[in-house]
Tab-separated table of C-alpha atoms in Angstrom:
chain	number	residue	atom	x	y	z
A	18	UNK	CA	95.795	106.357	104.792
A	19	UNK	CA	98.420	108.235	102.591
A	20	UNK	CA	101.467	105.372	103.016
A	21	UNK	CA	101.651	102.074	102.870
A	22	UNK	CA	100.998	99.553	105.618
A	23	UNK	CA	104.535	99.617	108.021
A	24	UNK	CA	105.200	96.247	106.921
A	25	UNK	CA	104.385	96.989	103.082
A	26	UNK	CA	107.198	99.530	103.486
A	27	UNK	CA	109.451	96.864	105.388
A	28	UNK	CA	109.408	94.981	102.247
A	29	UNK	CA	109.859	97.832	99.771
A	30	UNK	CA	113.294	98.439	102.165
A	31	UNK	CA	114.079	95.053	102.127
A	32	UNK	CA	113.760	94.438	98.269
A	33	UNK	CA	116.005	98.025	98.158
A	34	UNK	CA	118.612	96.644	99.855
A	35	UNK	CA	119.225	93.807	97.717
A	36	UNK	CA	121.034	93.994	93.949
A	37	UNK	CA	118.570	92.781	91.397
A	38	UNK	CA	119.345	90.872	88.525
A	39	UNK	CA	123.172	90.253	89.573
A	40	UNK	CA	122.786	86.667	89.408
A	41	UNK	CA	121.312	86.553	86.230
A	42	UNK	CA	123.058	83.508	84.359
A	43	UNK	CA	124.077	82.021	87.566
A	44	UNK	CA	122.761	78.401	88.351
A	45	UNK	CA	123.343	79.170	92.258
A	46	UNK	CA	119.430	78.059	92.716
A	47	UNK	CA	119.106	74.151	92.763
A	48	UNK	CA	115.050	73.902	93.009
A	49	UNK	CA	114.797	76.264	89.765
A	50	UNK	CA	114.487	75.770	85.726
A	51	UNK	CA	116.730	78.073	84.504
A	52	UNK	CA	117.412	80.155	80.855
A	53	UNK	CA	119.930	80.926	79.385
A	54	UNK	CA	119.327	84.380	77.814
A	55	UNK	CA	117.573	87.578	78.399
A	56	UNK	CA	115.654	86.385	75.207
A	57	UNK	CA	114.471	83.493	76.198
A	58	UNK	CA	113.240	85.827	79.461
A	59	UNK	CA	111.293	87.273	77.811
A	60	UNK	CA	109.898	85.331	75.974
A	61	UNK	CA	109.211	83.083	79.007
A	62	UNK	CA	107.609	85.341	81.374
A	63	UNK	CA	105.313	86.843	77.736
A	64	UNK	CA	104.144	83.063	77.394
A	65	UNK	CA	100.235	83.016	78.120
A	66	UNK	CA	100.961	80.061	80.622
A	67	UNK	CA	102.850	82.401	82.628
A	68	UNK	CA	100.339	85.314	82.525
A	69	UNK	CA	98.085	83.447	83.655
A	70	UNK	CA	99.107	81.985	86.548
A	71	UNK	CA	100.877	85.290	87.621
A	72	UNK	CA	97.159	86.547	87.101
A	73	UNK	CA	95.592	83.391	88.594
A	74	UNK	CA	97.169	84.408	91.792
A	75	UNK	CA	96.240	87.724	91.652
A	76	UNK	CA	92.624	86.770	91.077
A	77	UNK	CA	93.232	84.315	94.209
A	78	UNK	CA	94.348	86.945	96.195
A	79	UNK	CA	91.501	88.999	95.850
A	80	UNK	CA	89.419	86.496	96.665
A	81	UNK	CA	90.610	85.439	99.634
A	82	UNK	CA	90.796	88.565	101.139
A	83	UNK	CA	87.122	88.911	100.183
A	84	UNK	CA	86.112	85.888	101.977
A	85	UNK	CA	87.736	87.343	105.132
A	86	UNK	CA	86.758	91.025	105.087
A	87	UNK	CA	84.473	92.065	102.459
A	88	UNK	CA	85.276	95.757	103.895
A	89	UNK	CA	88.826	95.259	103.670
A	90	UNK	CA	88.147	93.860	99.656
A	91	UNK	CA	86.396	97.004	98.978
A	92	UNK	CA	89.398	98.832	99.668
A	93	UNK	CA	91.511	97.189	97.310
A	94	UNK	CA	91.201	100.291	94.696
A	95	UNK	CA	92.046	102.694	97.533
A	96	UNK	CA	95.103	100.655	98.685
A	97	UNK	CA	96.295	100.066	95.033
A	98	UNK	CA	96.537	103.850	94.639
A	99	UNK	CA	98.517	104.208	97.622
A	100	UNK	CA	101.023	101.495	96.962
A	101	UNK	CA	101.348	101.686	93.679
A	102	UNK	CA	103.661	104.577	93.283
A	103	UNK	CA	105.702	102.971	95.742
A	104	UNK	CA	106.190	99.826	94.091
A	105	UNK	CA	106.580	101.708	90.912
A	106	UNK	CA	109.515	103.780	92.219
A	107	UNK	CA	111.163	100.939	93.536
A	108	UNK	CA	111.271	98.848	90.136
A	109	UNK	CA	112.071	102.236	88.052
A	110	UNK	CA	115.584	102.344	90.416
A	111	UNK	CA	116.239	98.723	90.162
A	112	UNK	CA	115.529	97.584	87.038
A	113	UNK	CA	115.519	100.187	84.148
A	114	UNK	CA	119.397	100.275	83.704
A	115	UNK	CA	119.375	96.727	83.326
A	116	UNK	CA	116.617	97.002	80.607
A	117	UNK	CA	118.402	100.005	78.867
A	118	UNK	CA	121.778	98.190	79.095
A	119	UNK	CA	120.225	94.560	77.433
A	120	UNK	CA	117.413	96.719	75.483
A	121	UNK	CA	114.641	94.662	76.825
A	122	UNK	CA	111.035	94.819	75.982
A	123	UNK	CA	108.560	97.228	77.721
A	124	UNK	CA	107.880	93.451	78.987
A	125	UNK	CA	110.305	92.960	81.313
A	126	UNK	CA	109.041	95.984	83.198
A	127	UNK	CA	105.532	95.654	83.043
A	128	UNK	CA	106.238	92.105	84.722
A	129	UNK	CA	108.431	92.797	87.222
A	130	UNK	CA	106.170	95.861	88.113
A	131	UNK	CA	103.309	93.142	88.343
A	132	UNK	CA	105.134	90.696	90.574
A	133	UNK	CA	106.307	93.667	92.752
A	134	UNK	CA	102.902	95.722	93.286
A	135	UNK	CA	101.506	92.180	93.882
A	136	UNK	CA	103.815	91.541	96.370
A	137	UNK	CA	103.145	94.672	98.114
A	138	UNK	CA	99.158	93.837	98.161
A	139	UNK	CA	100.219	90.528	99.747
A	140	UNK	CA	101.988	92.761	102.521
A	141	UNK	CA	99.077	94.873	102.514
A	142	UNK	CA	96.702	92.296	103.306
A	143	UNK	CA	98.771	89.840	105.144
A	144	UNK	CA	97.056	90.387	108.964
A	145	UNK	CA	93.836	88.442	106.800
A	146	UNK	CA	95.817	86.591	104.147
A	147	UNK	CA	98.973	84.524	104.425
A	148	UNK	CA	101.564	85.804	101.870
A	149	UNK	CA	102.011	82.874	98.623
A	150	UNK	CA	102.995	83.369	95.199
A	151	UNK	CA	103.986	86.776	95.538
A	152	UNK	CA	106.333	86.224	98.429
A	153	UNK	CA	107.909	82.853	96.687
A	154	UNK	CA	108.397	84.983	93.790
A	155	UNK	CA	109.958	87.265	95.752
A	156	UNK	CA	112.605	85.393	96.548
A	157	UNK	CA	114.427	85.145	93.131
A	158	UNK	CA	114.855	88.968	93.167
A	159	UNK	CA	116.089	88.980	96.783
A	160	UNK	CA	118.317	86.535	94.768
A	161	UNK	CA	119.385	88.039	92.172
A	162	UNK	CA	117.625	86.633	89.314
A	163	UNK	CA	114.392	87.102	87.037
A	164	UNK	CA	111.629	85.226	88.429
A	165	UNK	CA	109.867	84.882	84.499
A	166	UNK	CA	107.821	80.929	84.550
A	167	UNK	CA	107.115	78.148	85.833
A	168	UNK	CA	107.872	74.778	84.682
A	169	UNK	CA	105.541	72.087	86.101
A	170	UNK	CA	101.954	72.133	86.758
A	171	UNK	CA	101.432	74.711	89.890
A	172	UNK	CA	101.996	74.345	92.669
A	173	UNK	CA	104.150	70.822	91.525
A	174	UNK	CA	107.068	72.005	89.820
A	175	UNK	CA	109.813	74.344	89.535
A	176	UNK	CA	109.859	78.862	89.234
A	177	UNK	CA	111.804	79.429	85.640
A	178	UNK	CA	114.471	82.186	86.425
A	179	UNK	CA	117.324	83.560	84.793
């Protein structure tokens, strides 16, 4: 195994085809919180309740691929490597203008690189485990926006974007 999973790559293309971040600012999303600044971004998607739910999930993915295929969960390190530099090419070409333009934080691109290399493991694994978070999250870059919090307790409540 030297590529990705065919349908890891599908999203990768799909995510590519799509402008990120033009919607930033834009209330076109009516069942999301919403900031008003880059600032308040980042500051969101830094907050430890944040982390660790984006974490929580990752943790919850793990295990739940575990409980179906302890083989397959053994893997993980071996897949990672593989899709890694993927998903790190793909947020390099979308997002670093934006962060050079608005100066943002080494932040902003360490979490988009997590939501995006998570949402490639989801792909990954997705013949054992049904895509969640990842994919949900997902959907505010296919968007447009920055997927950066949550405001509720999960899963009752709303993705914070901007």
């Amino acid at each position: 195994m030297s590529e990705p999973h065919p349908r890891t790559i599908a999203t990768l293309d799909k995510l590519d085809s799509v402008e990120w971040f033009v919607n930033v600012g834009k209330r076109d999303q009516s069942y999301a919180a919403y900031v008003n600044s880059w600032d308040t971004a980042i500051e969101t998607c830094s907050a430890l309740e944040w982390e660790n739910l984006t974490l929580e999930a990752a943790n919850q993915l793990r295990e739940r691929i575990g409980e179906k295929s302890k083989e397959r969960s053994n893997q993980w390190n071996m897949v990672l490597k593989i899709v890694k530099p993927f998903s790190d090419a793909l947020v390099r070409d979308k997002s670093e203008q934006i962060a050079l333009r608005n100066k943002l934080p080494d932040t902003f691109l360490s979490c988009v690189r997590w939501d995006i290399f998570h949402l490639c493991m989801e792909a990954e694994y997705s013949d054992l485990v049904e895509p969640g978070f990842f994919s949900s999250l997902s959907y505010y870059y296919f968007k447009g926006h920055f997927p950066c919090g949550f405001s509720g307790v999960f899963p009752e409540g709303k993705f914070i974007v901007y």
